PDB file of N, CA, C and O in Angstrom:
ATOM      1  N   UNK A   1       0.807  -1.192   0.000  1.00  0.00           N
ATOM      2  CA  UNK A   1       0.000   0.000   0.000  1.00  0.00           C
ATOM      3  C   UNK A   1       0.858   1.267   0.000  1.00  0.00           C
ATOM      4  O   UNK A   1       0.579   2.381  -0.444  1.00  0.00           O
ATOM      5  N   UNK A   2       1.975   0.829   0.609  1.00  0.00           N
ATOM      6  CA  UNK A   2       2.611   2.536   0.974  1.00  0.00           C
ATOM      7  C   UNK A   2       3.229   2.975  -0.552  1.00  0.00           C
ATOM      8  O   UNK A   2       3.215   4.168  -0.854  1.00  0.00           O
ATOM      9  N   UNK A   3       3.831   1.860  -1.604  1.00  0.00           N
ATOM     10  CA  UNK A   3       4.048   2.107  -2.612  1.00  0.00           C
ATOM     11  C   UNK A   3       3.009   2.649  -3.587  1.00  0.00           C
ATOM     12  O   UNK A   3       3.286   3.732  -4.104  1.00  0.00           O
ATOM     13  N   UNK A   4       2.251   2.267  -3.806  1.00  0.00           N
ATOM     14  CA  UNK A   4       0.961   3.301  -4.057  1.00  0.00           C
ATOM     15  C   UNK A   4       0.489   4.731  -3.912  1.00  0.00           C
ATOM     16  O   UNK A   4       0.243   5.657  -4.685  1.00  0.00           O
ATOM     17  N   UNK A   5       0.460   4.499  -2.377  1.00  0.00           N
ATOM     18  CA  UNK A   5       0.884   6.334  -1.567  1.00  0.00           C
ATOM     19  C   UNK A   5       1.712   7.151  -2.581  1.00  0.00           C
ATOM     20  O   UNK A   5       1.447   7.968  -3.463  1.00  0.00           O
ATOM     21  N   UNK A   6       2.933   6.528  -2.033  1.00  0.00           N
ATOM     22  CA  UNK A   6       4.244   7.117  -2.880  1.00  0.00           C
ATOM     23  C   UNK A   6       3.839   7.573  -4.056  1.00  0.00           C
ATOM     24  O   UNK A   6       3.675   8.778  -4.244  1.00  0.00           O
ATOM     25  N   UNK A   7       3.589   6.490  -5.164  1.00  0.00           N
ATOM     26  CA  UNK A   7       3.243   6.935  -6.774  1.00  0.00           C
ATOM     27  C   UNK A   7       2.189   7.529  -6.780  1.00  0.00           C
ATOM     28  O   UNK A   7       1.948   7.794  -7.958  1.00  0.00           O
ATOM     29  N   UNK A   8       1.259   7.968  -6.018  1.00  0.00           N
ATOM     30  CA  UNK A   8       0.245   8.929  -6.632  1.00  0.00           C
ATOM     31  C   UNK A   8       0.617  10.211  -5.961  1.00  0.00           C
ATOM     32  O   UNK A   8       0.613  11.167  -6.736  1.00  0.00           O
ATOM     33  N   UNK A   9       0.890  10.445  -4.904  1.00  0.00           N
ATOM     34  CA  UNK A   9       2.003  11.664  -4.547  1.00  0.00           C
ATOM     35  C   UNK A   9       2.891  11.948  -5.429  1.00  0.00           C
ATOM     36  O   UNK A   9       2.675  13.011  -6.010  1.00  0.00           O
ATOM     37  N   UNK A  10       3.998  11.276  -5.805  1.00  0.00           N
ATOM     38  CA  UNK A  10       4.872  11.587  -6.480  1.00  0.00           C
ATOM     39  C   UNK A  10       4.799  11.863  -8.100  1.00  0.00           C
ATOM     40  O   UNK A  10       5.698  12.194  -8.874  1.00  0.00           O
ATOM     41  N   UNK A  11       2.850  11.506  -8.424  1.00  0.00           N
ATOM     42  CA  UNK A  11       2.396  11.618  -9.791  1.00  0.00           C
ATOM     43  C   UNK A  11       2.154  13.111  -9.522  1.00  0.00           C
ATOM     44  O   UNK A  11       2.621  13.963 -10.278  1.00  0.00           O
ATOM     45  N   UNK A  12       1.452  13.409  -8.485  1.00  0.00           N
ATOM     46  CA  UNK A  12       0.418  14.350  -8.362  1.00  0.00           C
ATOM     47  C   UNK A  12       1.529  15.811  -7.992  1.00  0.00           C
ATOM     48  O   UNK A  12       1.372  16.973  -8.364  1.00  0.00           O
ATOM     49  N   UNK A  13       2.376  15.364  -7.343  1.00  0.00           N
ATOM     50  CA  UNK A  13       3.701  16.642  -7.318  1.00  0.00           C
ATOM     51  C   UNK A  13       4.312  16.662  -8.602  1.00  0.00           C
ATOM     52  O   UNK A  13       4.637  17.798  -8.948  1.00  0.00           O
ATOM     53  N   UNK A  14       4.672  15.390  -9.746  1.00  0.00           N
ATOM     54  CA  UNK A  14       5.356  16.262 -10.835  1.00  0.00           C
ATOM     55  C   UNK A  14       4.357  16.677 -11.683  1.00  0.00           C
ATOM     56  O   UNK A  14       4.739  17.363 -12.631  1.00  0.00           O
ATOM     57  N   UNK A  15       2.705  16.353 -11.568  1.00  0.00           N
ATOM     58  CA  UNK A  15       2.063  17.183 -12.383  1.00  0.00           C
ATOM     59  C   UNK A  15       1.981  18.997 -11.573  1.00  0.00           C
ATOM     60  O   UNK A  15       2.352  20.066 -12.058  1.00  0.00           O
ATOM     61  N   UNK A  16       1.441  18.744 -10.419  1.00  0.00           N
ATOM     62  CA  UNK A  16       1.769  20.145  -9.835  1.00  0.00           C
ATOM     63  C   UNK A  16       3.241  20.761 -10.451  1.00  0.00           C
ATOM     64  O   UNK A  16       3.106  21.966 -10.667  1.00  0.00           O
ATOM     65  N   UNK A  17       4.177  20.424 -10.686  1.00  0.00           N
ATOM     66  CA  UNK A  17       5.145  21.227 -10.498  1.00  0.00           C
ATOM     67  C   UNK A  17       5.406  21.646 -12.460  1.00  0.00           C
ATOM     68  O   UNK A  17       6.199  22.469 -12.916  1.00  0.00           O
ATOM     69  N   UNK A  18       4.799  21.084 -12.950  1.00  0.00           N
ATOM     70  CA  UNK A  18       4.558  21.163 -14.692  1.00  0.00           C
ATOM     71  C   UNK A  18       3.536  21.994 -14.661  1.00  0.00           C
ATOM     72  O   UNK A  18       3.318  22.684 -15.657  1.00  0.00           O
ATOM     73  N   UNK A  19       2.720  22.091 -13.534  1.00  0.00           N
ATOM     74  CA  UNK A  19       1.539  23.358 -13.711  1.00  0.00           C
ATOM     75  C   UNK A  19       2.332  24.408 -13.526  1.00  0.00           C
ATOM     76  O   UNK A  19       2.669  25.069 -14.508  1.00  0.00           O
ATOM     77  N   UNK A  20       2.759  24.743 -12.278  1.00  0.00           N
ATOM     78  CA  UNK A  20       3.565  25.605 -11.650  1.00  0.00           C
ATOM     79  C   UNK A  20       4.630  26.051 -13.102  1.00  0.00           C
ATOM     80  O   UNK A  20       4.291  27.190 -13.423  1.00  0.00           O
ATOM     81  N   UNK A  21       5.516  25.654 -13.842  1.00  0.00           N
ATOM     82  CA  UNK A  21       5.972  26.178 -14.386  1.00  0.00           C
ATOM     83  C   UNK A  21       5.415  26.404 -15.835  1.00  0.00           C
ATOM     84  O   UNK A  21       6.240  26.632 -16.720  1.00  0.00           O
ATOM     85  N   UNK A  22       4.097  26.361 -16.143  1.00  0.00           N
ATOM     86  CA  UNK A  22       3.373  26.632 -17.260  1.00  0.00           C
ATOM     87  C   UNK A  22       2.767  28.430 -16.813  1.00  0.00           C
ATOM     88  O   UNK A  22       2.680  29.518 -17.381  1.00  0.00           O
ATOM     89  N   UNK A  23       2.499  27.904 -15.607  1.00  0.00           N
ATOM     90  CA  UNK A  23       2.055  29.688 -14.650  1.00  0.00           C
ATOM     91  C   UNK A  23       3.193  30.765 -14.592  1.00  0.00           C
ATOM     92  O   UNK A  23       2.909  31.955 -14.452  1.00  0.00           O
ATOM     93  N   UNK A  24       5.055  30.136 -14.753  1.00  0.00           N
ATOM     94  CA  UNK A  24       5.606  31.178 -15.356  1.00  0.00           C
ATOM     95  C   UNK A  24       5.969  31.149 -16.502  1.00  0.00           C
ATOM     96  O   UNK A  24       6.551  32.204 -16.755  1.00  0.00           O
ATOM     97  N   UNK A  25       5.931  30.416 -17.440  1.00  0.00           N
ATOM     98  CA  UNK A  25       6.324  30.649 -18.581  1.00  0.00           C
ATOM     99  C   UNK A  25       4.993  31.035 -19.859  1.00  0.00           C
ATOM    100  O   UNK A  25       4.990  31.895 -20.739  1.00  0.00           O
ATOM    101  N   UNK A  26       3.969  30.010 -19.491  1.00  0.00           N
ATOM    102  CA  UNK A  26       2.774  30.438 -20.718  1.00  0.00           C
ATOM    103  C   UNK A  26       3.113  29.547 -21.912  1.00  0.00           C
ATOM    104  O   UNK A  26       2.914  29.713 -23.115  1.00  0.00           O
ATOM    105  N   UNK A  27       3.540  28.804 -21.398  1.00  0.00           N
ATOM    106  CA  UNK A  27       3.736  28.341 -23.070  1.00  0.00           C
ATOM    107  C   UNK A  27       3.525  26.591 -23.020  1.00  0.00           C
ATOM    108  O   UNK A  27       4.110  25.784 -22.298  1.00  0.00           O
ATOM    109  N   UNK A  28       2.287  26.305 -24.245  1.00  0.00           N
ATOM    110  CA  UNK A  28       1.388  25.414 -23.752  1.00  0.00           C
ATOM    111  C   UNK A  28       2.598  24.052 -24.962  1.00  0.00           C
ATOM    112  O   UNK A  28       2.345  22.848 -24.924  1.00  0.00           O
ATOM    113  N   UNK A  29       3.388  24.429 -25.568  1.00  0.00           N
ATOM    114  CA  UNK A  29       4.261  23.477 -26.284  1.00  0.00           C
ATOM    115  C   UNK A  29       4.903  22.822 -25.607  1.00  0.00           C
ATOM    116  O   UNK A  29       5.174  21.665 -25.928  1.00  0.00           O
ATOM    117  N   UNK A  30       5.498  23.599 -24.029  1.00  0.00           N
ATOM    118  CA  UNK A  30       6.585  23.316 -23.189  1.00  0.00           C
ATOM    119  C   UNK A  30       6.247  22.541 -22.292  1.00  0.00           C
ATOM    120  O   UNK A  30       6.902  21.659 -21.736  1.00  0.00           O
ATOM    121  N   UNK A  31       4.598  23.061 -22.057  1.00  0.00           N
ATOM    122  CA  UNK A  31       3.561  22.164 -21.096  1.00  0.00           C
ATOM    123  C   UNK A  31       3.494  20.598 -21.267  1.00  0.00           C
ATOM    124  O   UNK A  31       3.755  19.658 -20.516  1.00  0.00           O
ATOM    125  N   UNK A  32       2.844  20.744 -23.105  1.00  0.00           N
ATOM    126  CA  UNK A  32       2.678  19.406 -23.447  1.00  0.00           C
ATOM    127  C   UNK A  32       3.812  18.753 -23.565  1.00  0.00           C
ATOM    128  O   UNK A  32       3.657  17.567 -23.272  1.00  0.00           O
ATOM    129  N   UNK A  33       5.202  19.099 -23.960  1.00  0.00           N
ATOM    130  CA  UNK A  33       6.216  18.385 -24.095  1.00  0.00           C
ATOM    131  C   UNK A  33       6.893  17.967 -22.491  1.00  0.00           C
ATOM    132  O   UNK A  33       7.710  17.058 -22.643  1.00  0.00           O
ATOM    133  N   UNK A  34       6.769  18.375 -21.072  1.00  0.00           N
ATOM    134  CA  UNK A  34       6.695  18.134 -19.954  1.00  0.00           C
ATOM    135  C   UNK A  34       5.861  16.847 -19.558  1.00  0.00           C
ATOM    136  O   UNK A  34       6.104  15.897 -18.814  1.00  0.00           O
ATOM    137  N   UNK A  35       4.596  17.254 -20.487  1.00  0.00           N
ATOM    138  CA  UNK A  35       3.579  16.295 -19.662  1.00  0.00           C
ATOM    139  C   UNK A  35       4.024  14.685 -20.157  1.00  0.00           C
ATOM    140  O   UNK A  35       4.154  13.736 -19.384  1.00  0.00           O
ATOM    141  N   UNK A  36       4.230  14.645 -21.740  1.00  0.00           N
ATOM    142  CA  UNK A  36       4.196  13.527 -22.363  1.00  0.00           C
ATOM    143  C   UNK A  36       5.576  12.521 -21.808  1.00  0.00           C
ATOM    144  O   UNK A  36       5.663  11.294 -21.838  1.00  0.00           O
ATOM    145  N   UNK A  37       6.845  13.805 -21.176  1.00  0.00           N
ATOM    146  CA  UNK A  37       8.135  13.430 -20.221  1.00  0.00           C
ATOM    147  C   UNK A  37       7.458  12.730 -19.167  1.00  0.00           C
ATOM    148  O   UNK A  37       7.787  11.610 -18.777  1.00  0.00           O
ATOM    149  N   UNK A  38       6.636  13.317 -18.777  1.00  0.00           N
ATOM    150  CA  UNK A  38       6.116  12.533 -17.066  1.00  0.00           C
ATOM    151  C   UNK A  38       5.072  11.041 -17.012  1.00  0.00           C
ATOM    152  O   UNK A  38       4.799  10.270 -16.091  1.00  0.00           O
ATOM    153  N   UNK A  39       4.696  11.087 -18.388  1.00  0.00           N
ATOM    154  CA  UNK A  39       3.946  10.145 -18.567  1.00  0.00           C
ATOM    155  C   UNK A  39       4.574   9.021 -19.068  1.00  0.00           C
ATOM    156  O   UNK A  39       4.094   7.888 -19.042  1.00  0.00           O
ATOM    157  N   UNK A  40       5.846   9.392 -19.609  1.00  0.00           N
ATOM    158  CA  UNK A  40       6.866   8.344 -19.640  1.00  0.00           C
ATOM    159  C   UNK A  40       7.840   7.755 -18.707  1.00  0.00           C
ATOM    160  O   UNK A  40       8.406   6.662 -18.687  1.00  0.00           O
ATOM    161  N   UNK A  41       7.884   8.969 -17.804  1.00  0.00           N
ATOM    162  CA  UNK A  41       8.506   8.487 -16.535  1.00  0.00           C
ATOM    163  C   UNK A  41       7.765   7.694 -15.354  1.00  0.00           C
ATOM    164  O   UNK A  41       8.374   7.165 -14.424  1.00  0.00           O
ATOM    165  N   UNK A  42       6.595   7.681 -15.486  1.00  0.00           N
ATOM    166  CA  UNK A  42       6.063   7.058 -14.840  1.00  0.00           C
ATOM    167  C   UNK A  42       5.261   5.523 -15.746  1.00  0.00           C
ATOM    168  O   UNK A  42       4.487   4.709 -15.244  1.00  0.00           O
ATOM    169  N   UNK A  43       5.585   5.541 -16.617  1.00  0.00           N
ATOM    170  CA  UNK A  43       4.947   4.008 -17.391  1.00  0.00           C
ATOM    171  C   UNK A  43       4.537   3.909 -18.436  1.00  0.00           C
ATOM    172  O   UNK A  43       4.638   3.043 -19.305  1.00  0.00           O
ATOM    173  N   UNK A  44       3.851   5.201 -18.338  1.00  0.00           N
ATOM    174  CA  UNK A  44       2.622   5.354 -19.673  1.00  0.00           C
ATOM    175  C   UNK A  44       1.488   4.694 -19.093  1.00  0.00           C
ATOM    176  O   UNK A  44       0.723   4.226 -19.937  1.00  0.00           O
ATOM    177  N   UNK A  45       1.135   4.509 -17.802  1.00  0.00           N
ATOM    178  CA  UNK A  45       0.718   3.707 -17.130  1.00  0.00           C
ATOM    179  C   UNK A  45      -1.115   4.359 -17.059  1.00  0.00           C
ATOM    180  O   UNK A  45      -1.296   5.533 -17.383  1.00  0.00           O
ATOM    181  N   UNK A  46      -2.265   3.539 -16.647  1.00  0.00           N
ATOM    182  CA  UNK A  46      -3.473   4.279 -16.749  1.00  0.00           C
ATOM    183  C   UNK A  46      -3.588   5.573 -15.662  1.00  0.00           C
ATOM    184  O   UNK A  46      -4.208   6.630 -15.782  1.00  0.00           O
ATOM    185  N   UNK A  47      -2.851   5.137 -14.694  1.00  0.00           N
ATOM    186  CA  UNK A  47      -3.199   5.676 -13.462  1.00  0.00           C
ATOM    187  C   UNK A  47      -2.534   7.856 -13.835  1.00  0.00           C
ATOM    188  O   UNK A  47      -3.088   8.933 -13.613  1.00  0.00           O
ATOM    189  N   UNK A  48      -1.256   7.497 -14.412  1.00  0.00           N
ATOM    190  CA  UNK A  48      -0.616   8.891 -14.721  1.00  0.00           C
ATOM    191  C   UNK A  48      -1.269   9.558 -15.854  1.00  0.00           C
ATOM    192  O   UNK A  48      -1.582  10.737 -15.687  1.00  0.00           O
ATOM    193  N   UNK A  49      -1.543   8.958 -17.058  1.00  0.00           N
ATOM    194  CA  UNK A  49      -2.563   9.266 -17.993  1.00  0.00           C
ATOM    195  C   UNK A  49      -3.721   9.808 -17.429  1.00  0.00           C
ATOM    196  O   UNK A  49      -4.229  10.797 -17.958  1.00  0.00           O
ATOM    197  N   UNK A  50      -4.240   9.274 -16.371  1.00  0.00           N
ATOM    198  CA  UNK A  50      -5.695   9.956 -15.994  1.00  0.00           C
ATOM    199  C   UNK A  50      -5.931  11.142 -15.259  1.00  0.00           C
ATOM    200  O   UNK A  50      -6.863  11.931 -15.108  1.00  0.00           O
ATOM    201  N   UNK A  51      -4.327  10.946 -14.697  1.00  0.00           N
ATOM    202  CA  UNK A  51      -3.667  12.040 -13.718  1.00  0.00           C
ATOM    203  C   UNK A  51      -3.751  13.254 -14.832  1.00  0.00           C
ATOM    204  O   UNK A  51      -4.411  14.216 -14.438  1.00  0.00           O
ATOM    205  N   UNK A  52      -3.190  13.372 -16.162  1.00  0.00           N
ATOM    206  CA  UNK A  52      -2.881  14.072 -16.988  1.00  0.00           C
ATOM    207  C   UNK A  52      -3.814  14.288 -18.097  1.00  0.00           C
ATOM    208  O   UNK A  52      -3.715  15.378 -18.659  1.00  0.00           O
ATOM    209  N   UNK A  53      -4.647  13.519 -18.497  1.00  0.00           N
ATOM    210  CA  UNK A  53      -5.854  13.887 -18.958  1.00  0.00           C
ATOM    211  C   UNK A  53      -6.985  14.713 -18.230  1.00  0.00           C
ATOM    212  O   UNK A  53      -8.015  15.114 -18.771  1.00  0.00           O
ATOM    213  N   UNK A  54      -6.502  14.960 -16.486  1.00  0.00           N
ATOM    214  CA  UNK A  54      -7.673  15.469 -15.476  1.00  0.00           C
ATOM    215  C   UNK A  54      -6.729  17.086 -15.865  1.00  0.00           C
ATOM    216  O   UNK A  54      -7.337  18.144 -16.026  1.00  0.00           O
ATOM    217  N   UNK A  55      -4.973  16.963 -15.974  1.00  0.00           N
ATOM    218  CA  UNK A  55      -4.742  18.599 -15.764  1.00  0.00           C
ATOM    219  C   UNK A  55      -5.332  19.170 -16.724  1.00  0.00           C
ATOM    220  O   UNK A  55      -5.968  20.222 -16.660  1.00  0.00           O
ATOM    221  N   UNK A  56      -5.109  18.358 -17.854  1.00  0.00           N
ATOM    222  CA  UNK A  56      -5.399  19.193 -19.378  1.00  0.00           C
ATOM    223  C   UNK A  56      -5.858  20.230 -19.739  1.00  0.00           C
ATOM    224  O   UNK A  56      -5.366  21.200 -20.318  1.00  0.00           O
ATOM    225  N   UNK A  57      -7.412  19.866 -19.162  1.00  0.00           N
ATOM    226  CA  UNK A  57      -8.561  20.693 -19.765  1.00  0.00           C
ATOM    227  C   UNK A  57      -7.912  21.916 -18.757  1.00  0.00           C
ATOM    228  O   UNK A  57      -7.478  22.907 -19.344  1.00  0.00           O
ATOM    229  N   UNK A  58      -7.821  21.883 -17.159  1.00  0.00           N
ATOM    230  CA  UNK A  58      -7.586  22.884 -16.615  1.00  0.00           C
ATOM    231  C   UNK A  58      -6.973  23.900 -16.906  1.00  0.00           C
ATOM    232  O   UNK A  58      -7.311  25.068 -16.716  1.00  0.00           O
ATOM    233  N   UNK A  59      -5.551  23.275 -17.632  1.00  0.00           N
ATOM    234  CA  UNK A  59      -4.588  24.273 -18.063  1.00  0.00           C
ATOM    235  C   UNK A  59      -4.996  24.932 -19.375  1.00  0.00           C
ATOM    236  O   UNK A  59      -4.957  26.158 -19.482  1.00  0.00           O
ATOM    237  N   UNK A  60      -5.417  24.080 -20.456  1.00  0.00           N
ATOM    238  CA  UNK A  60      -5.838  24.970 -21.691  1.00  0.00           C
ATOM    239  C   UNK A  60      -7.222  25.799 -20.909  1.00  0.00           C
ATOM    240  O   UNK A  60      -7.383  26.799 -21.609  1.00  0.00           O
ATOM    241  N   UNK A  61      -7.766  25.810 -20.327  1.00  0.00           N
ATOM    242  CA  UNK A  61      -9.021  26.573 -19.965  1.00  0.00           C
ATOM    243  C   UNK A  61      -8.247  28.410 -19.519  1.00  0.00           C
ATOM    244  O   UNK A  61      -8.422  29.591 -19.816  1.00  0.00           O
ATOM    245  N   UNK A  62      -7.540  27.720 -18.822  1.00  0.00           N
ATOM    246  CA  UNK A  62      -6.301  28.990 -18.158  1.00  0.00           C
ATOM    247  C   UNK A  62      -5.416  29.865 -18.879  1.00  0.00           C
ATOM    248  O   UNK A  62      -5.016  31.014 -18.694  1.00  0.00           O
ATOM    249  N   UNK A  63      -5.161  28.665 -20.075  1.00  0.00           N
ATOM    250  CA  UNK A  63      -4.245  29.343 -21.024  1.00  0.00           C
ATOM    251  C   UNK A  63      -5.251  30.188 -22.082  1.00  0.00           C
ATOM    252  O   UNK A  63      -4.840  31.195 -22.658  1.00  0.00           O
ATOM    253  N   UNK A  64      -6.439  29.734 -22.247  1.00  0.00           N
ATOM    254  CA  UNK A  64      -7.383  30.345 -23.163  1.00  0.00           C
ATOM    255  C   UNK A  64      -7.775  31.835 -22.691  1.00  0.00           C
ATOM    256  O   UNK A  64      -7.902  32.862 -23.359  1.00  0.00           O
ATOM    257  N   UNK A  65      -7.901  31.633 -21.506  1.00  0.00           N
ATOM    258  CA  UNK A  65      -8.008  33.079 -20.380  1.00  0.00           C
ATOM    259  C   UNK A  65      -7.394  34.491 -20.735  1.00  0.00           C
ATOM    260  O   UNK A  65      -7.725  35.551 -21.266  1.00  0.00           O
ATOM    261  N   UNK A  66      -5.574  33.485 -19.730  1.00  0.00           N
ATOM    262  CA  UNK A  66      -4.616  34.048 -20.571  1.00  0.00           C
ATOM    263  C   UNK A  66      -4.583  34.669 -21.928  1.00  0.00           C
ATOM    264  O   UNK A  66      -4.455  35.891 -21.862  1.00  0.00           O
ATOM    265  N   UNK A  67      -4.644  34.291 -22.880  1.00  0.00           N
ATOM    266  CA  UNK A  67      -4.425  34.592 -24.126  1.00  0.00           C
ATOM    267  C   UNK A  67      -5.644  35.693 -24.296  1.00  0.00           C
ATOM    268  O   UNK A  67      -5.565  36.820 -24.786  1.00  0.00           O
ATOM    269  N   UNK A  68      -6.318  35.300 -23.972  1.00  0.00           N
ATOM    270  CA  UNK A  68      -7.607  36.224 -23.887  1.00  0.00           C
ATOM    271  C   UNK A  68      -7.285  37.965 -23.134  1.00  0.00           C
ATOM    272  O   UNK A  68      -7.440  39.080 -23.632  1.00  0.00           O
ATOM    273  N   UNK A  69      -6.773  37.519 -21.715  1.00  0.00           N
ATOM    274  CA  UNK A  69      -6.141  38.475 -21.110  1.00  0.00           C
ATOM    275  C   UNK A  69      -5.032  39.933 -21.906  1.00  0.00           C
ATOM    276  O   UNK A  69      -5.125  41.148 -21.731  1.00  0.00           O
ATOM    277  N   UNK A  70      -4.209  39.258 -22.638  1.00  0.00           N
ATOM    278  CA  UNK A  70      -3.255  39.541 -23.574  1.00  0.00           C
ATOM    279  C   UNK A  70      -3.404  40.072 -24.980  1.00  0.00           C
ATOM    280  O   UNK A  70      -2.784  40.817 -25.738  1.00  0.00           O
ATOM    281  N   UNK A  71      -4.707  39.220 -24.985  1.00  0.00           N
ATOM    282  CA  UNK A  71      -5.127  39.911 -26.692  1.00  0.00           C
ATOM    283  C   UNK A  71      -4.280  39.167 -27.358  1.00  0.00           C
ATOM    284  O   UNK A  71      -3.355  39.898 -27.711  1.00  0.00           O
ATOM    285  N   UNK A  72      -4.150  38.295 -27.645  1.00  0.00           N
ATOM    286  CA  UNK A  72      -3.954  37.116 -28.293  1.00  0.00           C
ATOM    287  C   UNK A  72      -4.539  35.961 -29.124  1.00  0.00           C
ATOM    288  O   UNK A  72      -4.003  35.110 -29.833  1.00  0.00           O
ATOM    289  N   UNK A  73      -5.862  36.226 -28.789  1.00  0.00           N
ATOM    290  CA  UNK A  73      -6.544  35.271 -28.892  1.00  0.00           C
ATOM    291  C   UNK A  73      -7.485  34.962 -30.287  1.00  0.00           C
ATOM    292  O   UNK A  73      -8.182  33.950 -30.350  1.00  0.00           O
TER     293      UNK A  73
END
């Protein structure tokens, strides 16, 4: 069980920390090329995929904002 713990913590901090640096940089290429890194580092497995199919929408919703914010859009 505690290995479990571990991997969904340790899923759920390197997706936090791929959010966190999408919030300073903005740039959704760097995002996706991060995410598809973490999803390989962890297996390709269902459990990180679902992890990362849940940030997705969040972040493009944010980034759409953004861009919106900026006049970009």
């Amino acid at each position: 069980m505690q290995d479990k713990i571990k991997r969904v913590k340790d899923m759920y901090n390197a997706c936090a920390k791929n959010f966190s640096q999408y919030l300073t940089d903005h740039n959704m290429d760097e995002y996706n090329n991060r995410s598809m890194k973490i999803e390989s580092e962890y297996g390709n497995r269902a459990d990180i995929v679902d992890l990362l199919l849940w940030f997705a929408p969040q972040v493009q919703t944010i980034h759409d904002l953004w861009e919106k914010e900026k006049g970009e859009d």
